[in-house]
Amino acid sequence: MTNAGNELTSLITSTPQEGRDLAVKLARKSIAEIQTDPEIRKSLRKSYAEDTAQLIASAQVVAVEFQTIAMANNYWR
Amino acid sequence: MTNAGNELTSLITSTPQEGRDLAVKLARKSIAEIQTDPEIRKSLRKSYAEDTAQLIASAQVVAVEFQTIAMANNYWR
Amino acid sequence: MTNAGNELTSLITSTPQEGRDLAVKLARKSIAEIQTDPEIRKSLRKSYAEDTAQLIASAQVVAVEFQTIAMANNYWR
Amino acid sequence: MTNAGNELTSLITSTPQEGRDLAVKLARKSIAEIQTDPEIRKSLRKSYAEDTAQLIASAQVVAVEFQTIAMANNYWR
Amino acid sequence: MTNAGNELTSLITSTPQEGRDLAVKLARKSIAEIQTDPEIRKSLRKSYAEDTAQLIASAQVVAVEFQTIAMANNYWR
Amino acid sequence: MTNAGNELTSLITSTPQEGRDLAVKLARKSIAEIQTDPEIRKSLRKSYAEDTAQLIASAQVVAVEFQTIAMANNYWR
């Protein structure tokens, strides 16, 4: 996996754990694409990290992104 | 990818990053199709860009659109 | 695509754009099936078209309907 | 399709429209399984039929059920 | 289907209706796994059974679980 | 399944029940990745375990994670 920069160059990862990490990264990048100001994102961060409803909604985004990545990697079978 | 205009002509993209960009574009087009007034959309934009619950919901839409695009591109394998 | 009437006769469309249009139409038909009074639907329309959370939720419905249509059309590859 | 009774006997339908109808029926049956009192369901019905957020959420359930039915019918290709 | 106990031993069911029943059961088990106290679950039950937004959200969970079960059973074709 | 540590090493499980357990674990790990302070997570736990809307949303996350795991295991057929 060579997604070190901001560009997504591949969905292929070596391990399922790297797939999880990529899923979290994609979810975060989606939010950064809509709220482009990093200072505002930082100030918003505390609010959702202590709001369980938003934590659960975030986990839902990660679950869908991970499903796509798992398919791409043929589930690391 | 030749989706420069407002018409969606293809789901095929050269890279995963272009697939992400298309997913964001499709999500925005859905909203523009329901709220057709660009001035109102602009005024609404600030409210959701500073509301983490809505940012997360937007990321969920992007995740589903991206899954479809990734399937179409055979995951850029 | 010959879905001119109210009956859904096919998921096959000529282009991805027609697939998007059908996805929006299916989402609207679902709502019309639950709230059958067109006058009430019209009065409700303004409320959700100016509420970003509901616009985003609507975009999510369109994304799922579109995924089904894209599968049906083998992604217009 | 022979799902006239309360039992779901098949996901196969003759047409996409029958597939939509079955998707709506499945969504309603899920709710009836949780709130088993038909009188309470009737009284609740008005509230969600005039609440756009709930209409949109209902449309989301129909979209997922329809995706399953469309897969089962090989998209009526 | 031999899922009489609390352990999920198989996703295979004889009929689509049994698949629906299993989907509802899986949704309930997820909730029981998070809120492990049966008395609290019982007291919570009334609140969501009379709240249409939560009934609809529950139907969404059932729809996703059912999709998985339907795939496992090759849609009972 | 050898996911005893914090690293996700495989999506393959011996039984559907182990697949459910892994789905719950993945959902929890997503939340822990966003809210990294275990003390805050513990304090938040009570609030969502007694809020049915959040319990249902959690069940939705588990349903999507389980779908991915079930696909990976070819539905334990």
CSV table of C-alpha atoms in Angstrom, one decimal:
chain,number,residue,atom,x,y,z
A,1,MET,CA,0.0,0.0,0.0
A,2,THR,CA,1.5,3.3,-1.0
A,3,ASN,CA,-1.1,5.8,0.2
A,4,ALA,CA,1.3,7.9,2.2
A,5,GLY,CA,0.3,11.2,0.6
A,6,ASN,CA,-3.1,12.7,0.3
A,7,GLU,CA,-3.8,10.9,-3.0
A,8,LEU,CA,-5.5,7.5,-2.8
A,9,THR,CA,-3.4,5.4,-5.1
A,10,SER,CA,-4.7,1.9,-4.3
A,11,LEU,CA,-7.3,0.0,-2.3
A,12,ILE,CA,-4.9,-3.0,-2.0
A,13,THR,CA,-3.4,-3.5,1.5
A,14,SER,CA,-1.1,-6.2,2.9
A,15,THR,CA,-3.3,-7.1,5.9
A,16,PRO,CA,-6.8,-6.7,7.1
A,17,GLN,CA,-5.5,-4.3,9.8
A,18,GLU,CA,-4.0,-2.0,7.1
A,19,GLY,CA,-7.5,-2.2,5.4
A,20,ARG,CA,-9.1,-1.0,8.7
A,21,ASP,CA,-6.5,1.8,8.9
A,22,LEU,CA,-7.3,2.8,5.3
A,23,ALA,CA,-11.0,2.8,6.0
A,24,VAL,CA,-10.6,5.2,8.8
A,25,LYS,CA,-8.3,7.4,6.7
A,26,LEU,CA,-10.9,7.5,3.9
A,27,ALA,CA,-13.7,8.5,6.3
A,28,ARG,CA,-11.5,11.3,7.6
A,29,LYS,CA,-10.6,12.5,4.1
A,30,SER,CA,-14.3,12.7,3.2
A,31,ILE,CA,-14.9,15.0,6.1
A,32,ALA,CA,-11.8,17.1,5.3
A,33,GLU,CA,-13.1,17.5,1.7
A,34,ILE,CA,-16.3,19.1,2.9
A,35,GLN,CA,-14.9,21.1,5.9
A,36,THR,CA,-11.6,22.2,4.4
A,37,ASP,CA,-10.5,24.4,7.2
A,38,PRO,CA,-8.2,22.3,9.5
A,39,GLU,CA,-8.7,24.7,12.5
A,40,ILE,CA,-12.5,24.3,12.3
A,41,ARG,CA,-12.1,20.5,12.0
A,42,LYS,CA,-9.9,20.5,15.1
A,43,SER,CA,-12.4,22.5,17.1
A,44,LEU,CA,-15.2,20.2,15.9
A,45,ARG,CA,-13.3,17.1,16.8
A,46,LYS,CA,-13.9,17.3,20.6
A,47,SER,CA,-17.6,17.6,20.1
A,48,TYR,CA,-18.0,14.4,18.2
A,49,ALA,CA,-15.5,12.4,20.1
A,50,GLU,CA,-17.6,12.8,23.3
A,51,ASP,CA,-21.0,12.3,21.6
A,52,THR,CA,-21.8,8.6,21.4
A,53,ALA,CA,-24.4,9.0,18.7
A,54,GLN,CA,-21.7,10.6,16.5
A,55,LEU,CA,-19.1,8.0,17.4
A,56,ILE,CA,-21.5,5.3,16.3
A,57,ALA,CA,-22.3,7.1,13.1
A,58,SER,CA,-18.6,7.4,12.4
A,59,ALA,CA,-18.2,3.7,13.0
A,60,GLN,CA,-20.9,3.2,10.4
A,61,VAL,CA,-18.9,5.1,7.8
A,62,VAL,CA,-15.8,3.1,8.6
A,63,ALA,CA,-17.8,-0.1,8.2
A,64,VAL,CA,-18.9,0.8,4.7
A,65,GLU,CA,-15.5,2.0,3.6
A,66,PHE,CA,-14.0,-1.2,5.0
A,67,GLN,CA,-16.5,-3.4,3.1
A,68,THR,CA,-15.3,-1.8,-0.1
A,69,ILE,CA,-11.6,-2.3,0.8
A,70,ALA,CA,-12.2,-5.9,1.9
A,71,MET,CA,-13.9,-6.7,-1.5
A,72,ALA,CA,-11.0,-5.1,-3.3
A,73,ASN,CA,-8.6,-7.4,-1.4
A,74,ASN,CA,-10.7,-10.5,-2.0
A,75,TYR,CA,-11.1,-10.5,1.8
A,76,TRP,CA,-7.4,-11.2,2.3
A,77,ARG,CA,-8.3,-14.9,2.0
B,1,MET,CA,-13.1,9.9,-17.0
B,2,THR,CA,-15.0,12.4,-19.0
B,3,ASN,CA,-17.6,13.7,-16.6
B,4,ALA,CA,-16.6,17.3,-17.0
B,5,GLY,CA,-20.1,18.6,-17.6
B,6,ASN,CA,-23.2,18.0,-15.5
B,7,GLU,CA,-24.1,14.7,-17.2
B,8,LEU,CA,-22.7,11.5,-15.7
B,9,THR,CA,-21.3,9.7,-18.7
B,10,SER,CA,-19.2,7.0,-17.0
B,11,LEU,CA,-18.3,5.4,-13.7
B,12,ILE,CA,-14.9,4.4,-15.0
B,13,THR,CA,-12.0,6.4,-13.6
B,14,SER,CA,-8.2,6.1,-14.1
B,15,THR,CA,-7.3,6.0,-10.4
B,16,PRO,CA,-8.9,5.4,-7.0
B,17,GLN,CA,-8.4,9.0,-6.2
B,18,GLU,CA,-10.5,10.0,-9.3
B,19,GLY,CA,-13.1,7.5,-8.0
B,20,ARG,CA,-13.2,9.4,-4.7
B,21,ASP,CA,-13.6,12.7,-6.5
B,22,LEU,CA,-16.5,11.3,-8.5
B,23,ALA,CA,-18.1,9.9,-5.4
B,24,VAL,CA,-18.1,13.4,-3.8
B,25,LYS,CA,-19.4,14.9,-7.0
B,26,LEU,CA,-22.3,12.4,-7.2
B,27,ALA,CA,-23.2,13.1,-3.6
B,28,ARG,CA,-23.3,16.9,-4.3
B,29,LYS,CA,-25.3,16.4,-7.5
B,30,SER,CA,-28.0,14.5,-5.5
B,31,ILE,CA,-28.4,17.4,-3.2
B,32,ALA,CA,-28.5,19.9,-6.0
B,33,GLU,CA,-31.2,17.8,-7.7
B,34,ILE,CA,-33.4,18.2,-4.6
B,35,GLN,CA,-32.5,21.8,-3.6
B,36,THR,CA,-32.2,23.4,-7.1
B,37,ASP,CA,-31.6,26.9,-6.0
B,38,PRO,CA,-27.8,27.5,-5.9
B,39,GLU,CA,-28.2,30.5,-3.6
B,40,ILE,CA,-30.0,28.5,-1.0
B,41,ARG,CA,-27.5,25.7,-1.3
B,42,LYS,CA,-24.7,28.2,-0.7
B,43,SER,CA,-26.4,29.6,2.5
B,44,LEU,CA,-27.0,26.0,3.8
B,45,ARG,CA,-23.4,25.0,3.2
B,46,LYS,CA,-22.0,26.8,6.2
B,47,SER,CA,-24.5,25.1,8.6
B,48,TYR,CA,-23.6,21.6,7.6
B,49,ALA,CA,-19.8,22.2,7.3
B,50,GLU,CA,-19.7,23.1,11.0
B,51,ASP,CA,-22.1,20.4,12.2
B,52,THR,CA,-20.2,17.2,12.8
B,53,ALA,CA,-23.2,15.0,12.7
B,54,GLN,CA,-24.0,16.3,9.2
B,55,LEU,CA,-20.3,16.0,8.1
B,56,ILE,CA,-20.4,12.3,9.2
B,57,ALA,CA,-23.7,11.7,7.4
B,58,SER,CA,-22.2,13.3,4.3
B,59,ALA,CA,-19.2,11.0,4.6
B,60,GLN,CA,-21.6,8.0,4.7
B,61,VAL,CA,-23.1,9.1,1.4
B,62,VAL,CA,-19.6,9.4,-0.2
B,63,ALA,CA,-18.8,5.9,1.2
B,64,VAL,CA,-21.8,4.3,-0.6
B,65,GLU,CA,-21.2,6.2,-3.8
B,66,PHE,CA,-17.6,5.2,-3.7
B,67,GLN,CA,-18.4,1.5,-3.2
B,68,THR,CA,-20.5,1.6,-6.4
B,69,ILE,CA,-17.7,3.3,-8.3
B,70,ALA,CA,-15.1,0.9,-7.0
B,71,MET,CA,-17.2,-2.1,-8.1
B,72,ALA,CA,-17.5,-0.5,-11.5
B,73,ASN,CA,-13.7,-0.2,-11.8
B,74,ASN,CA,-13.1,-3.7,-10.5
B,75,TYR,CA,-11.4,-2.0,-7.6
B,76,TRP,CA,-8.6,-0.7,-9.8
B,77,ARG,CA,-6.8,-4.0,-9.2
C,1,MET,CA,-35.6,2.8,-20.5
C,2,THR,CA,-39.3,2.8,-20.7
C,3,ASN,CA,-40.4,3.9,-17.2
C,4,ALA,CA,-42.5,6.8,-18.4
C,5,GLY,CA,-45.5,5.8,-16.4
C,6,ASN,CA,-45.8,5.1,-12.7
C,7,GLU,CA,-44.9,1.5,-13.1
C,8,LEU,CA,-41.3,0.5,-12.9
C,9,THR,CA,-40.8,-1.8,-15.9
C,10,SER,CA,-37.0,-2.0,-16.0
C,11,LEU,CA,-33.8,-1.2,-14.2
C,12,ILE,CA,-31.9,-1.0,-17.5
C,13,THR,CA,-30.9,2.5,-18.7
C,14,SER,CA,-28.9,3.7,-21.7
C,15,THR,CA,-26.5,5.8,-19.7
C,16,PRO,CA,-25.2,6.3,-16.2
C,17,GLN,CA,-27.0,9.7,-16.1
C,18,GLU,CA,-30.3,8.0,-16.9
C,19,GLY,CA,-29.5,5.6,-14.0
C,20,ARG,CA,-29.1,8.6,-11.7
C,21,ASP,CA,-32.4,10.0,-12.8
C,22,LEU,CA,-34.1,6.6,-12.2
C,23,ALA,CA,-32.5,6.5,-8.7
C,24,VAL,CA,-34.0,9.9,-7.8
C,25,LYS,CA,-37.3,8.8,-9.2
C,26,LEU,CA,-37.4,5.6,-7.2
C,27,ALA,CA,-36.5,7.5,-4.0
C,28,ARG,CA,-39.4,9.9,-4.7
C,29,LYS,CA,-41.8,7.0,-5.4
C,30,SER,CA,-41.0,5.4,-2.1
C,31,ILE,CA,-42.0,8.5,-0.3
C,32,ALA,CA,-45.2,8.9,-2.4
C,33,GLU,CA,-46.1,5.4,-1.5
C,34,ILE,CA,-46.0,6.2,2.2
C,35,GLN,CA,-47.5,9.7,2.1
C,36,THR,CA,-50.1,9.3,-0.6
C,37,ASP,CA,-51.5,12.8,-0.5
C,38,PRO,CA,-49.8,15.0,-3.1
C,39,GLU,CA,-50.8,18.2,-1.4
C,40,ILE,CA,-49.2,17.2,1.9
C,41,ARG,CA,-46.1,16.0,0.0
C,42,LYS,CA,-45.9,19.5,-1.7
C,43,SER,CA,-46.2,21.3,1.7
C,44,LEU,CA,-43.5,19.0,3.2
C,45,ARG,CA,-41.2,19.6,0.3
C,46,LYS,CA,-40.0,23.0,1.4
C,47,SER,CA,-39.1,21.9,4.9
C,48,TYR,CA,-36.7,19.2,3.7
C,49,ALA,CA,-35.3,21.1,0.8
C,50,GLU,CA,-34.0,23.7,3.3
C,51,ASP,CA,-32.8,21.3,6.0
C,52,THR,CA,-29.3,20.1,5.2
C,53,ALA,CA,-29.6,17.0,7.4
C,54,GLN,CA,-32.6,15.8,5.4
C,55,LEU,CA,-31.0,16.7,2.1
C,56,ILE,CA,-28.0,14.5,3.1
C,57,ALA,CA,-30.4,11.7,4.1
C,58,SER,CA,-32.1,12.0,0.8
C,59,ALA,CA,-28.8,11.7,-1.0
C,60,GLN,CA,-28.1,8.5,0.9
C,61,VAL,CA,-31.3,7.0,-0.4
C,62,VAL,CA,-30.4,8.0,-3.9
C,63,ALA,CA,-26.9,6.4,-3.4
C,64,VAL,CA,-28.3,3.0,-2.5
C,65,GLU,CA,-30.9,3.0,-5.3
C,66,PHE,CA,-28.2,4.0,-7.7
C,67,GLN,CA,-26.0,1.1,-6.5
C,68,THR,CA,-28.7,-1.3,-7.4
C,69,ILE,CA,-29.3,0.2,-10.8
C,70,ALA,CA,-25.6,0.3,-11.5
C,71,MET,CA,-25.3,-3.4,-10.7
C,72,ALA,CA,-28.3,-4.1,-13.0
C,73,ASN,CA,-26.6,-2.3,-15.8
C,74,ASN,CA,-23.2,-4.0,-15.2
C,75,TYR,CA,-22.0,-0.5,-14.4
C,76,TRP,CA,-22.4,0.6,-18.0
C,77,ARG,CA,-18.9,-0.8,-18.7
D,1,MET,CA,-44.9,-14.3,-6.7
D,2,THR,CA,-47.1,-16.0,-4.1
D,3,ASN,CA,-46.7,-13.8,-1.0
D,4,ALA,CA,-50.4,-13.1,-0.6
D,5,GLY,CA,-50.4,-14.3,3.1
D,6,ASN,CA,-48.2,-13.1,5.9
D,7,GLU,CA,-45.5,-15.6,5.2
D,8,LEU,CA,-42.7,-14.6,2.8
D,9,THR,CA,-42.5,-17.6,0.5
D,10,SER,CA,-40.3,-16.2,-2.3
D,11,LEU,CA,-38.2,-13.2,-3.3
D,12,ILE,CA,-38.9,-13.9,-7.0
D,13,THR,CA,-41.2,-11.4,-8.7
D,14,SER,CA,-42.5,-11.1,-12.3
D,15,THR,CA,-41.6,-7.5,-12.7
D,16,PRO,CA,-39.4,-4.8,-11.1
D,17,GLN,CA,-42.6,-3.1,-10.0
D,18,GLU,CA,-43.7,-6.2,-8.1
D,19,GLY,CA,-40.2,-6.1,-6.6
D,20,ARG,CA,-40.8,-2.5,-5.4
D,21,ASP,CA,-44.1,-3.6,-3.9
D,22,LEU,CA,-42.5,-6.5,-2.1
D,23,ALA,CA,-39.8,-4.2,-0.7
D,24,VAL,CA,-42.4,-1.9,0.8
D,25,LYS,CA,-44.3,-4.9,2.2
D,26,LEU,CA,-41.1,-6.2,3.8
D,27,ALA,CA,-40.3,-2.9,5.4
D,28,ARG,CA,-43.8,-2.7,6.8
D,29,LYS,CA,-43.7,-6.3,8.1
D,30,SER,CA,-40.4,-5.5,10.0
D,31,ILE,CA,-42.2,-2.7,11.8
D,32,ALA,CA,-45.2,-4.8,12.5
D,33,GLU,CA,-42.9,-7.5,14.0
D,34,ILE,CA,-41.6,-5.0,16.6
D,35,GLN,CA,-44.8,-3.0,17.3
D,36,THR,CA,-47.3,-5.9,17.2
D,37,ASP,CA,-50.4,-3.8,18.2
D,38,PRO,CA,-52.2,-2.8,15.0
D,39,GLU,CA,-54.0,0.0,16.8
D,40,ILE,CA,-50.8,1.6,18.0
D,41,ARG,CA,-49.3,1.2,14.5
D,42,LYS,CA,-52.3,3.0,13.0
D,43,SER,CA,-52.0,5.9,15.5
D,44,LEU,CA,-48.2,6.2,14.8
D,45,ARG,CA,-48.8,6.2,11.1
D,46,LYS,CA,-49.9,9.8,10.8
D,47,SER,CA,-46.9,11.1,12.7
D,48,TYR,CA,-44.3,9.6,10.4
D,49,ALA,CA,-46.3,10.2,7.2
D,50,GLU,CA,-46.1,14.0,7.9
D,51,ASP,CA,-42.5,14.0,9.1
D,52,THR,CA,-40.1,14.3,6.2
D,53,ALA,CA,-37.1,13.0,8.1
D,54,GLN,CA,-39.0,9.8,8.8
D,55,LEU,CA,-40.4,9.5,5.3
D,56,ILE,CA,-36.8,9.7,4.0
D,57,ALA,CA,-35.6,7.1,6.5
D,58,SER,CA,-38.5,4.8,5.4
D,59,ALA,CA,-37.4,5.2,1.8
D,60,GLN,CA,-33.9,4.1,2.9
D,61,VAL,CA,-35.3,0.9,4.3
D,62,VAL,CA,-37.2,0.3,1.0
D,63,ALA,CA,-34.0,0.9,-1.0
D,64,VAL,CA,-32.1,-1.8,0.9
D,65,GLU,CA,-34.9,-4.3,0.8
D,66,PHE,CA,-35.3,-3.6,-3.0
D,67,GLN,CA,-31.6,-4.1,-3.5
D,68,THR,CA,-31.9,-7.6,-2.0
D,69,ILE,CA,-34.9,-8.4,-4.1
D,70,ALA,CA,-33.3,-7.1,-7.3
D,71,MET,CA,-30.3,-9.3,-6.7
D,72,ALA,CA,-32.6,-12.3,-6.2
D,73,ASN,CA,-34.2,-11.7,-9.5
D,74,ASN,CA,-30.9,-11.1,-11.3
D,75,TYR,CA,-32.2,-7.5,-11.8
D,76,TRP,CA,-35.0,-8.7,-14.2
D,77,ARG,CA,-32.5,-8.5,-17.0
E,1,MET,CA,-31.9,-24.1,10.6
E,2,THR,CA,-30.7,-25.0,13.9
E,3,ASN,CA,-30.2,-21.7,15.7
E,4,ALA,CA,-32.5,-22.6,18.6
E,5,GLY,CA,-29.9,-21.6,21.3
E,6,ASN,CA,-28.1,-18.4,21.7
E,7,GLU,CA,-25.3,-19.4,19.4
E,8,LEU,CA,-25.6,-18.6,15.7
E,9,THR,CA,-24.7,-21.9,14.0
E,10,SER,CA,-25.8,-21.3,10.5
E,11,LEU,CA,-27.1,-18.6,8.1
E,12,ILE,CA,-28.9,-21.3,6.0
E,13,THR,CA,-32.7,-21.4,6.4
E,14,SER,CA,-35.3,-23.5,4.7
E,15,THR,CA,-37.5,-20.6,3.5
E,16,PRO,CA,-37.3,-16.8,3.0
E,17,GLN,CA,-39.7,-16.4,6.0
E,18,GLU,CA,-37.2,-18.2,8.3
E,19,GLY,CA,-34.6,-15.9,6.9
E,20,ARG,CA,-36.7,-12.9,7.9
E,21,ASP,CA,-37.1,-14.4,11.4
E,22,LEU,CA,-33.3,-15.0,11.7
E,23,ALA,CA,-32.7,-11.4,10.6
E,24,VAL,CA,-34.9,-10.1,13.4
E,25,LYS,CA,-33.2,-12.4,15.8
E,26,LEU,CA,-29.8,-11.2,14.8
E,27,ALA,CA,-30.8,-7.6,15.2
E,28,ARG,CA,-32.1,-8.3,18.7
E,29,LYS,CA,-29.0,-10.2,19.7
E,30,SER,CA,-26.8,-7.2,18.7
E,31,ILE,CA,-28.7,-5.0,21.0
E,32,ALA,CA,-28.6,-7.6,23.8
E,33,GLU,CA,-24.8,-7.8,23.4
E,34,ILE,CA,-24.5,-4.1,24.1
E,35,GLN,CA,-27.2,-3.7,26.8
E,36,THR,CA,-26.7,-7.0,28.6
E,37,ASP,CA,-29.2,-6.4,31.4
E,38,PRO,CA,-32.6,-8.0,30.3
E,39,GLU,CA,-34.6,-5.8,32.8
E,40,ILE,CA,-33.2,-2.6,31.3
E,41,ARG,CA,-33.9,-3.9,27.7
E,42,LYS,CA,-37.5,-4.7,28.7
E,43,SER,CA,-38.0,-1.2,30.1
E,44,LEU,CA,-36.4,0.3,27.0
E,45,ARG,CA,-38.6,-1.8,24.7
E,46,LYS,CA,-41.8,0.3,25.2
E,47,SER,CA,-40.0,3.5,24.3
E,48,TYR,CA,-38.8,2.4,20.9
E,49,ALA,CA,-41.9,0.4,20.0
E,50,GLU,CA,-43.9,3.6,20.2
E,51,ASP,CA,-41.4,5.9,18.5
E,52,THR,CA,-41.7,5.6,14.7
E,53,ALA,CA,-38.2,7.0,14.0
E,54,GLN,CA,-36.8,4.1,16.1
E,55,LEU,CA,-39.1,1.6,14.5
E,56,ILE,CA,-37.9,2.6,11.1
E,57,ALA,CA,-34.3,2.5,12.2
E,58,SER,CA,-34.9,-1.0,13.5
E,59,ALA,CA,-36.4,-2.0,10.2
E,60,GLN,CA,-33.2,-0.8,8.5
E,61,VAL,CA,-31.1,-3.1,10.7
E,62,VAL,CA,-33.4,-6.0,9.8
E,63,ALA,CA,-33.0,-5.1,6.1
E,64,VAL,CA,-29.2,-5.3,6.2
E,65,GLU,CA,-29.2,-8.5,8.2
E,66,PHE,CA,-31.7,-10.1,5.8
E,67,GLN,CA,-29.6,-9.1,2.8
E,68,THR,CA,-26.7,-11.1,4.2
E,69,ILE,CA,-28.9,-14.1,5.0
E,70,ALA,CA,-30.5,-13.9,1.5
E,71,MET,CA,-27.0,-13.9,-0.1
E,72,ALA,CA,-26.0,-16.9,2.1
E,73,ASN,CA,-29.1,-18.8,0.9
E,74,ASN,CA,-28.5,-17.8,-2.8
E,75,TYR,CA,-31.9,-16.0,-2.4
E,76,TRP,CA,-33.8,-19.3,-2.0
E,77,ARG,CA,-33.9,-19.5,-5.8
F,1,MET,CA,-9.4,-17.0,14.0
F,2,THR,CA,-6.4,-15.5,15.6
F,3,ASN,CA,-7.4,-11.9,16.4
F,4,ALA,CA,-6.6,-12.2,20.0
F,5,GLY,CA,-4.5,-9.0,20.1
F,6,ASN,CA,-5.5,-5.5,18.9
F,7,GLU,CA,-4.4,-6.2,15.3
F,8,LEU,CA,-7.0,-7.6,12.9
F,9,THR,CA,-5.1,-10.4,11.2
F,10,SER,CA,-8.0,-12.2,9.5
F,11,LEU,CA,-11.7,-12.0,8.6
F,12,ILE,CA,-11.9,-15.8,8.5
F,13,THR,CA,-13.8,-17.4,11.5
F,14,SER,CA,-14.7,-21.0,12.3
F,15,THR,CA,-18.4,-20.4,12.8
F,16,PRO,CA,-21.0,-17.8,12.1
F,17,GLN,CA,-21.1,-17.0,15.9
F,18,GLU,CA,-17.4,-16.2,15.8
F,19,GLY,CA,-18.2,-14.0,12.9
F,20,ARG,CA,-20.8,-12.1,15.0
F,21,ASP,CA,-18.3,-11.7,17.8
F,22,LEU,CA,-15.7,-10.3,15.4
F,23,ALA,CA,-18.3,-7.9,13.9
F,24,VAL,CA,-19.0,-6.5,17.4
F,25,LYS,CA,-15.3,-6.3,18.1
F,26,LEU,CA,-14.7,-4.3,14.9
F,27,ALA,CA,-17.5,-1.9,15.7
F,28,ARG,CA,-16.0,-1.3,19.1
F,29,LYS,CA,-12.5,-0.8,17.7
F,30,SER,CA,-13.7,1.8,15.3
F,31,ILE,CA,-15.1,3.8,18.2
F,32,ALA,CA,-11.9,3.3,20.2
F,33,GLU,CA,-9.9,4.6,17.2
F,34,ILE,CA,-11.8,7.9,17.3
F,35,GLN,CA,-12.2,8.3,21.1
F,36,THR,CA,-8.9,7.1,22.2
F,37,ASP,CA,-9.3,7.8,25.9
F,38,PRO,CA,-10.6,4.6,27.6
F,39,GLU,CA,-11.9,6.5,30.6
F,40,ILE,CA,-14.1,8.7,28.5
F,41,ARG,CA,-15.3,5.7,26.5
F,42,LYS,CA,-16.3,4.0,29.8
F,43,SER,CA,-18.2,7.1,30.9
F,44,LEU,CA,-19.9,7.3,27.6
F,45,ARG,CA,-20.9,3.7,27.6
F,46,LYS,CA,-23.7,4.0,30.1
F,47,SER,CA,-25.4,6.8,28.0
F,48,TYR,CA,-25.7,4.8,24.8
F,49,ALA,CA,-26.5,1.5,26.5
F,50,GLU,CA,-29.7,3.1,27.9
F,51,ASP,CA,-30.6,5.0,24.8
F,52,THR,CA,-32.5,2.8,22.4
F,53,ALA,CA,-31.8,5.0,19.3
F,54,GLN,CA,-28.1,4.5,19.9
F,55,LEU,CA,-28.5,0.8,20.6
F,56,ILE,CA,-30.3,0.5,17.2
F,57,ALA,CA,-27.6,2.5,15.5
F,58,SER,CA,-24.9,0.3,17.0
F,59,ALA,CA,-26.8,-2.8,15.8
F,60,GLN,CA,-26.7,-1.2,12.3
F,61,VAL,CA,-22.9,-1.0,12.4
F,62,VAL,CA,-22.6,-4.6,13.6
F,63,ALA,CA,-24.9,-5.7,10.7
F,64,VAL,CA,-22.7,-4.0,8.1
F,65,GLU,CA,-19.5,-5.4,9.6
F,66,PHE,CA,-21.0,-8.8,9.8
F,67,GLN,CA,-22.1,-8.7,6.1
F,68,THR,CA,-18.4,-8.2,5.2
F,69,ILE,CA,-17.3,-11.0,7.4
F,70,ALA,CA,-20.0,-13.3,6.1
F,71,MET,CA,-18.9,-12.6,2.5
F,72,ALA,CA,-15.2,-13.3,3.5
F,73,ASN,CA,-16.2,-16.7,4.9
F,74,ASN,CA,-18.4,-17.5,1.9
F,75,TYR,CA,-21.3,-17.5,4.4
F,76,TRP,CA,-19.9,-20.6,6.2
F,77,ARG,CA,-21.9,-22.7,3.7
